Amino acid sequence: MEKHESTPHLLFSSEKGKRYFYLSSDNPNTLKSCWTVGRGHENDLVLRDQWISRNHAILQTTETGEFYLIDLGSRNGTFVNGRRVGIPVTLHNGDQITFGKTEVQYYCPSEEASVGGKFGNLDFVTLTATLHERQLTSVVVVDMRNFTVLTRQLDETILSTLIGSWFREAGEIIREAGSWVDKYIGDAIMAIWFHGSKEVNRSDILKIFQAVSKLNKMTQKLSREYPVPFELRIGAGINTGYAMVGNTGSGDHPDYTAIGDTVNAAFRLESATKEIGADVAIGEKTYSYLGDIEDAQQHFHENTVHLKGYDTPTITYGTTFEELDCFLEETNP
């Protein structure tokens, strides 16, 4: 059956010449959103390459038409345009993908370039003009708890679909809140909000809290939808401060990110949630923007922690997701 030229597809060479793999369903009554890639015969796309793992990667599409490439911890890796990827990576028309030693081209001719790239509705020109500059930011790090244990107890196919869904839905939640997922790190994500001024509006912080709350509810939903051996849980670290903003990408695929102590502390705060028995830990600066809210002290509890890599103790404010939701309800009646 001949496919329409605008159908998203992968193009690669084989012993019989060019081969096309269309990212669509042959059955018009079936809505397919996930395709597996690997050496094993059970995959949708079977690649007979000794450098490819039995279950190497998956491709997922969203309701918006975006395609994500997710490496499943393959031995020899998955690369996009020469760069090894974690999970997941958004694909763009013309991207070159390498599975093991097999090179594949991704084509989506109908793909419309989004203005501002991953910044959504933000002004791309403004951001470009402020590259490599010190900006006030809020950094959020969210980690899935006990993921290593989960990988040992859950079927590999179910696990790959589960983590792919979690990353995809997390990305949608973060985008709706005005940011994007800057990094996918194994079982964690990092998101950045640029405040663009010397002061942060309290509503900006509340929007971040709402996004973290939605991430928790989404995780609980996936717990009910998948046959997991225990309830899925997440922890979050939120930190506000100045960071250096720059472009670590190149060419047609710029990759804007933030680096510095504010970012590092957000990761350490997330780790500290386990020490203080909380689901969410926020930095002093983030908490200071809630100082005029009387109920903040009832729901955020002060702790002194010793963050790895820091010489002096750090003040952080911890809360549970239940308390966070109560706080959001009280501040948004």
PDB file of C-alpha atoms in Angstrom, residues 43-250:
ATOM      1  CA  ASN A  43       9.689  -5.063  17.488  1.00  0.00           C
ATOM      2  CA  ASP A  44       7.749  -2.953  15.005  1.00  0.00           C
ATOM      3  CA  LEU A  45      10.993  -2.040  13.256  1.00  0.00           C
ATOM      4  CA  VAL A  46      13.432  -4.959  13.264  1.00  0.00           C
ATOM      5  CA  LEU A  47      17.039  -4.053  12.446  1.00  0.00           C
ATOM      6  CA  ARG A  48      19.466  -6.935  11.907  1.00  0.00           C
ATOM      7  CA  ASP A  49      22.509  -5.183  13.297  1.00  0.00           C
ATOM      8  CA  GLN A  50      24.677  -6.870  15.927  1.00  0.00           C
ATOM      9  CA  TRP A  51      25.350  -3.465  17.464  1.00  0.00           C
ATOM     10  CA  ILE A  52      21.645  -2.974  18.175  1.00  0.00           C
ATOM     11  CA  SER A  53      20.058  -4.226  21.396  1.00  0.00           C
ATOM     12  CA  ARG A  54      17.140  -6.639  21.372  1.00  0.00           C
ATOM     13  CA  ASN A  55      14.900  -3.801  22.584  1.00  0.00           C
ATOM     14  CA  HIS A  56      16.817  -0.692  21.578  1.00  0.00           C
ATOM     15  CA  ALA A  57      14.467   2.295  21.428  1.00  0.00           C
ATOM     16  CA  ILE A  58      10.894   3.440  20.956  1.00  0.00           C
ATOM     17  CA  LEU A  59       9.285   6.274  19.038  1.00  0.00           C
ATOM     18  CA  GLN A  60       6.171   7.913  20.431  1.00  0.00           C
ATOM     19  CA  THR A  61       3.854  10.497  18.976  1.00  0.00           C
ATOM     20  CA  THR A  62       1.699  12.957  20.900  1.00  0.00           C
ATOM     21  CA  GLU A  63      -1.704  14.422  20.187  1.00  0.00           C
ATOM     22  CA  THR A  64       0.055  17.507  18.822  1.00  0.00           C
ATOM     23  CA  GLY A  65       1.892  15.430  16.210  1.00  0.00           C
ATOM     24  CA  GLU A  66       5.345  15.633  17.787  1.00  0.00           C
ATOM     25  CA  PHE A  67       7.545  12.534  17.718  1.00  0.00           C
ATOM     26  CA  TYR A  68       9.777  11.545  20.615  1.00  0.00           C
ATOM     27  CA  LEU A  69      12.718   9.157  20.366  1.00  0.00           C
ATOM     28  CA  ILE A  70      13.410   7.237  23.577  1.00  0.00           C
ATOM     29  CA  ASP A  71      16.516   5.111  24.092  1.00  0.00           C
ATOM     30  CA  LEU A  72      15.873   2.068  26.273  1.00  0.00           C
ATOM     31  CA  GLY A  73      19.305   1.945  27.839  1.00  0.00           C
ATOM     32  CA  SER A  74      20.798   0.245  24.783  1.00  0.00           C
ATOM     33  CA  ARG A  75      24.360  -1.037  25.033  1.00  0.00           C
ATOM     34  CA  ASN A  76      25.735   0.980  22.105  1.00  0.00           C
ATOM     35  CA  GLY A  77      23.413   3.949  22.319  1.00  0.00           C
ATOM     36  CA  THR A  78      21.132   5.978  20.102  1.00  0.00           C
ATOM     37  CA  PHE A  79      22.359   9.162  18.453  1.00  0.00           C
ATOM     38  CA  VAL A  80      20.561  12.099  16.839  1.00  0.00           C
ATOM     39  CA  ASN A  81      22.672  14.238  14.525  1.00  0.00           C
ATOM     40  CA  GLY A  82      25.816  12.740  16.038  1.00  0.00           C
ATOM     41  CA  ARG A  83      24.889  13.378  19.668  1.00  0.00           C
ATOM     42  CA  ARG A  84      24.081  10.546  22.043  1.00  0.00           C
ATOM     43  CA  VAL A  85      20.635  11.007  23.522  1.00  0.00           C
ATOM     44  CA  GLY A  86      18.913  10.229  26.795  1.00  0.00           C
ATOM     45  CA  ILE A  87      15.157   9.919  26.935  1.00  0.00           C
ATOM     46  CA  PRO A  88      13.265  11.339  25.219  1.00  0.00           C
ATOM     47  CA  VAL A  89      14.364  13.639  22.377  1.00  0.00           C
ATOM     48  CA  THR A  90      11.962  15.525  20.112  1.00  0.00           C
ATOM     49  CA  LEU A  91      12.609  14.693  16.455  1.00  0.00           C
ATOM     50  CA  HIS A  92      12.653  17.255  13.661  1.00  0.00           C
ATOM     51  CA  ASN A  93      12.281  16.805   9.917  1.00  0.00           C
ATOM     52  CA  GLY A  94      15.615  15.726   8.423  1.00  0.00           C
ATOM     53  CA  ASP A  95      17.198  14.483  11.653  1.00  0.00           C
ATOM     54  CA  GLN A  96      19.752  11.713  11.273  1.00  0.00           C
ATOM     55  CA  ILE A  97      19.300   8.890  13.774  1.00  0.00           C
ATOM     56  CA  THR A  98      21.888   6.212  14.490  1.00  0.00           C
ATOM     57  CA  PHE A  99      20.812   2.965  16.174  1.00  0.00           C
ATOM     58  CA  GLY A 100      24.000   1.045  16.950  1.00  0.00           C
ATOM     59  CA  LYS A 101      25.731   1.362  13.581  1.00  0.00           C
ATOM     60  CA  THR A 102      22.569   1.674  11.499  1.00  0.00           C
ATOM     61  CA  GLU A 103      21.913   5.162  10.148  1.00  0.00           C
ATOM     62  CA  VAL A 104      18.332   6.271   9.604  1.00  0.00           C
ATOM     63  CA  GLN A 105      16.807   9.534   8.373  1.00  0.00           C
ATOM     64  CA  TYR A 106      13.634  10.864   9.990  1.00  0.00           C
ATOM     65  CA  TYR A 107      11.238  12.713   7.691  1.00  0.00           C
ATOM     66  CA  CYS A 108       8.082  14.596   8.568  1.00  0.00           C
ATOM     67  CA  PRO A 109       7.462  16.826   5.497  1.00  0.00           C
ATOM     68  CA  SER A 110       4.302  18.363   6.955  1.00  0.00           C
ATOM     69  CA  GLU A 111       6.062  19.442  10.136  1.00  0.00           C
ATOM     70  CA  GLU A 112       5.549  23.117  10.771  1.00  0.00           C
ATOM     71  CA  ALA A 113       8.427  25.001  12.336  1.00  0.00           C
ATOM     72  CA  SER A 114       7.319  26.432  15.653  1.00  0.00           C
ATOM     73  CA  VAL A 115       8.248  30.047  16.289  1.00  0.00           C
ATOM     74  CA  GLY A 116      10.610  30.259  19.214  1.00  0.00           C
ATOM     75  CA  GLY A 117      11.361  26.524  19.232  1.00  0.00           C
ATOM     76  CA  LYS A 118      10.910  24.937  22.623  1.00  0.00           C
ATOM     77  CA  PHE A 119      10.181  28.287  24.249  1.00  0.00           C
ATOM     78  CA  GLY A 120       6.619  28.112  22.888  1.00  0.00           C
ATOM     79  CA  ASN A 121       5.052  31.576  22.927  1.00  0.00           C
ATOM     80  CA  LEU A 122       8.128  33.323  24.319  1.00  0.00           C
ATOM     81  CA  ASP A 123       9.911  35.910  22.204  1.00  0.00           C
ATOM     82  CA  PHE A 124      12.746  34.047  20.476  1.00  0.00           C
ATOM     83  CA  VAL A 125      14.474  37.260  19.428  1.00  0.00           C
ATOM     84  CA  THR A 126      14.577  38.515  23.016  1.00  0.00           C
ATOM     85  CA  LEU A 127      16.007  35.240  24.274  1.00  0.00           C
ATOM     86  CA  THR A 128      18.626  35.140  21.545  1.00  0.00           C
ATOM     87  CA  ALA A 129      19.751  38.626  22.516  1.00  0.00           C
ATOM     88  CA  THR A 130      20.292  37.587  26.135  1.00  0.00           C
ATOM     89  CA  LEU A 131      22.376  34.457  25.572  1.00  0.00           C
ATOM     90  CA  HIS A 132      25.324  33.881  27.904  1.00  0.00           C
ATOM     91  CA  GLU A 133      23.913  36.372  30.371  1.00  0.00           C
ATOM     92  CA  ARG A 134      23.092  36.146  34.050  1.00  0.00           C
ATOM     93  CA  GLN A 135      19.333  35.827  34.516  1.00  0.00           C
ATOM     94  CA  LEU A 136      16.978  35.304  37.409  1.00  0.00           C
ATOM     95  CA  THR A 137      15.532  31.807  37.079  1.00  0.00           C
ATOM     96  CA  SER A 138      13.570  29.150  38.900  1.00  0.00           C
ATOM     97  CA  VAL A 139      14.806  25.603  38.391  1.00  0.00           C
ATOM     98  CA  VAL A 140      12.671  22.526  39.065  1.00  0.00           C
ATOM     99  CA  VAL A 141      14.086  19.004  39.290  1.00  0.00           C
ATOM    100  CA  VAL A 142      11.628  16.100  39.499  1.00  0.00           C
ATOM    101  CA  ASP A 143      12.778  12.534  40.127  1.00  0.00           C
ATOM    102  CA  MET A 144      10.843   9.263  40.031  1.00  0.00           C
ATOM    103  CA  ARG A 145      11.391   7.412  43.305  1.00  0.00           C
ATOM    104  CA  ASN A 146      12.635   3.795  43.441  1.00  0.00           C
ATOM    105  CA  PHE A 147      13.067   3.656  39.674  1.00  0.00           C
ATOM    106  CA  THR A 148      15.972   1.204  39.877  1.00  0.00           C
ATOM    107  CA  VAL A 149      13.804  -1.231  41.826  1.00  0.00           C
ATOM    108  CA  LEU A 150      11.042  -0.749  39.267  1.00  0.00           C
ATOM    109  CA  THR A 151      13.362  -1.698  36.388  1.00  0.00           C
ATOM    110  CA  ARG A 152      14.100  -5.017  38.092  1.00  0.00           C
ATOM    111  CA  GLN A 153      10.489  -5.925  38.767  1.00  0.00           C
ATOM    112  CA  LEU A 154       8.630  -4.692  35.689  1.00  0.00           C
ATOM    113  CA  ASP A 155       8.503  -6.248  32.233  1.00  0.00           C
ATOM    114  CA  GLU A 156      10.826  -4.353  29.876  1.00  0.00           C
ATOM    115  CA  THR A 157       8.118  -3.579  27.316  1.00  0.00           C
ATOM    116  CA  ILE A 158       5.739  -2.241  29.972  1.00  0.00           C
ATOM    117  CA  LEU A 159       8.578  -0.290  31.575  1.00  0.00           C
ATOM    118  CA  SER A 160       9.561   1.427  28.317  1.00  0.00           C
ATOM    119  CA  THR A 161       5.973   2.419  27.566  1.00  0.00           C
ATOM    120  CA  LEU A 162       5.462   3.632  31.131  1.00  0.00           C
ATOM    121  CA  ILE A 163       8.559   5.820  31.300  1.00  0.00           C
ATOM    122  CA  GLY A 164       7.896   7.114  27.794  1.00  0.00           C
ATOM    123  CA  SER A 165       4.380   8.147  28.807  1.00  0.00           C
ATOM    124  CA  TRP A 166       5.672   9.758  32.006  1.00  0.00           C
ATOM    125  CA  PHE A 167       8.249  11.840  30.151  1.00  0.00           C
ATOM    126  CA  ARG A 168       5.773  12.816  27.432  1.00  0.00           C
ATOM    127  CA  GLU A 169       3.013  13.883  29.830  1.00  0.00           C
ATOM    128  CA  ALA A 170       5.532  15.664  32.048  1.00  0.00           C
ATOM    129  CA  GLY A 171       6.674  17.666  29.045  1.00  0.00           C
ATOM    130  CA  GLU A 172       3.102  18.678  28.261  1.00  0.00           C
ATOM    131  CA  ILE A 173       2.479  19.815  31.844  1.00  0.00           C
ATOM    132  CA  ILE A 174       5.682  21.862  31.924  1.00  0.00           C
ATOM    133  CA  ARG A 175       4.898  23.498  28.564  1.00  0.00           C
ATOM    134  CA  GLU A 176       1.406  24.452  29.730  1.00  0.00           C
ATOM    135  CA  ALA A 177       3.043  26.154  32.725  1.00  0.00           C
ATOM    136  CA  GLY A 178       5.182  28.343  30.469  1.00  0.00           C
ATOM    137  CA  SER A 179       8.457  26.449  30.421  1.00  0.00           C
ATOM    138  CA  TRP A 180       9.955  23.348  28.822  1.00  0.00           C
ATOM    139  CA  VAL A 181      11.824  20.248  29.945  1.00  0.00           C
ATOM    140  CA  ASP A 182      15.460  21.289  29.651  1.00  0.00           C
ATOM    141  CA  LYS A 183      16.937  17.883  30.479  1.00  0.00           C
ATOM    142  CA  TYR A 184      15.761  14.287  30.655  1.00  0.00           C
ATOM    143  CA  ILE A 185      18.149  12.463  32.963  1.00  0.00           C
ATOM    144  CA  GLY A 186      17.393   8.760  33.292  1.00  0.00           C
ATOM    145  CA  ASP A 187      14.398   8.876  35.622  1.00  0.00           C
ATOM    146  CA  ALA A 188      14.371  12.642  36.233  1.00  0.00           C
ATOM    147  CA  ILE A 189      13.560  15.888  34.460  1.00  0.00           C
ATOM    148  CA  MET A 190      14.787  19.455  34.875  1.00  0.00           C
ATOM    149  CA  ALA A 191      12.757  22.499  33.872  1.00  0.00           C
ATOM    150  CA  ILE A 192      13.662  26.203  33.915  1.00  0.00           C
ATOM    151  CA  TRP A 193      11.551  29.334  34.203  1.00  0.00           C
ATOM    152  CA  PHE A 194      13.185  32.616  33.147  1.00  0.00           C
ATOM    153  CA  HIS A 195      11.735  35.479  35.169  1.00  0.00           C
ATOM    154  CA  GLY A 196      13.399  38.184  33.095  1.00  0.00           C
ATOM    155  CA  SER A 197      13.520  40.800  35.845  1.00  0.00           C
ATOM    156  CA  LYS A 198      15.152  41.451  39.217  1.00  0.00           C
ATOM    157  CA  GLU A 199      12.016  40.423  41.067  1.00  0.00           C
ATOM    158  CA  VAL A 200       9.777  37.405  40.790  1.00  0.00           C
ATOM    159  CA  ASN A 201       6.034  37.764  40.749  1.00  0.00           C
ATOM    160  CA  ARG A 202       4.390  35.605  43.403  1.00  0.00           C
ATOM    161  CA  SER A 203       1.992  34.247  40.793  1.00  0.00           C
ATOM    162  CA  ASP A 204       4.997  32.900  38.856  1.00  0.00           C
ATOM    163  CA  ILE A 205       6.008  30.771  41.829  1.00  0.00           C
ATOM    164  CA  LEU A 206       2.438  29.579  42.332  1.00  0.00           C
ATOM    165  CA  LYS A 207       2.318  28.543  38.671  1.00  0.00           C
ATOM    166  CA  ILE A 208       5.428  26.434  39.223  1.00  0.00           C
ATOM    167  CA  PHE A 209       3.880  24.851  42.321  1.00  0.00           C
ATOM    168  CA  GLN A 210       0.746  24.042  40.309  1.00  0.00           C
ATOM    169  CA  ALA A 211       2.854  22.349  37.640  1.00  0.00           C
ATOM    170  CA  VAL A 212       4.622  20.213  40.261  1.00  0.00           C
ATOM    171  CA  SER A 213       1.255  19.269  41.754  1.00  0.00           C
ATOM    172  CA  LYS A 214       0.007  18.215  38.303  1.00  0.00           C
ATOM    173  CA  LEU A 215       3.136  16.118  37.804  1.00  0.00           C
ATOM    174  CA  ASN A 216       2.315  14.260  41.014  1.00  0.00           C
ATOM    175  CA  LYS A 217      -1.301  13.662  39.978  1.00  0.00           C
ATOM    176  CA  MET A 218      -0.171  12.474  36.553  1.00  0.00           C
ATOM    177  CA  THR A 219       2.232  10.026  38.198  1.00  0.00           C
ATOM    178  CA  GLN A 220      -0.560   8.689  40.401  1.00  0.00           C
ATOM    179  CA  LYS A 221      -2.732   8.251  37.305  1.00  0.00           C
ATOM    180  CA  LEU A 222      -0.045   6.171  35.590  1.00  0.00           C
ATOM    181  CA  SER A 223       0.182   4.031  38.749  1.00  0.00           C
ATOM    182  CA  ARG A 224      -3.443   3.088  38.223  1.00  0.00           C
ATOM    183  CA  GLU A 225      -3.085   2.498  34.490  1.00  0.00           C
ATOM    184  CA  TYR A 226      -0.015   0.236  34.551  1.00  0.00           C
ATOM    185  CA  PRO A 227       0.560  -3.059  36.428  1.00  0.00           C
ATOM    186  CA  VAL A 228       3.322  -1.636  38.621  1.00  0.00           C
ATOM    187  CA  PRO A 229       4.496  -3.582  41.700  1.00  0.00           C
ATOM    188  CA  PHE A 230       4.159  -0.511  43.926  1.00  0.00           C
ATOM    189  CA  GLU A 231       2.699   2.980  43.755  1.00  0.00           C
ATOM    190  CA  LEU A 232       4.767   5.377  41.661  1.00  0.00           C
ATOM    191  CA  ARG A 233       6.011   8.424  43.539  1.00  0.00           C
ATOM    192  CA  ILE A 234       8.072  11.480  42.682  1.00  0.00           C
ATOM    193  CA  GLY A 235      10.149  14.000  44.593  1.00  0.00           C
ATOM    194  CA  ALA A 236      10.850  17.614  43.564  1.00  0.00           C
ATOM    195  CA  GLY A 237      13.412  20.302  44.282  1.00  0.00           C
ATOM    196  CA  ILE A 238      12.661  23.956  43.446  1.00  0.00           C
ATOM    197  CA  ASN A 239      15.261  26.701  43.599  1.00  0.00           C
ATOM    198  CA  THR A 240      15.220  30.360  42.540  1.00  0.00           C
ATOM    199  CA  GLY A 241      18.284  32.490  41.867  1.00  0.00           C
ATOM    200  CA  TYR A 242      20.616  33.793  39.191  1.00  0.00           C
ATOM    201  CA  ALA A 243      22.067  31.455  36.588  1.00  0.00           C
ATOM    202  CA  MET A 244      24.119  31.783  33.424  1.00  0.00           C
ATOM    203  CA  VAL A 245      21.988  31.214  30.344  1.00  0.00           C
ATOM    204  CA  GLY A 246      23.606  29.990  27.155  1.00  0.00           C
ATOM    205  CA  ASN A 247      23.269  27.927  23.994  1.00  0.00           C
ATOM    206  CA  THR A 248      24.902  24.493  24.130  1.00  0.00           C
ATOM    207  CA  GLY A 249      23.473  23.421  20.771  1.00  0.00           C
ATOM    208  CA  SER A 250      24.389  24.388  17.239  1.00  0.00           C
TER     209      SER A 250
END
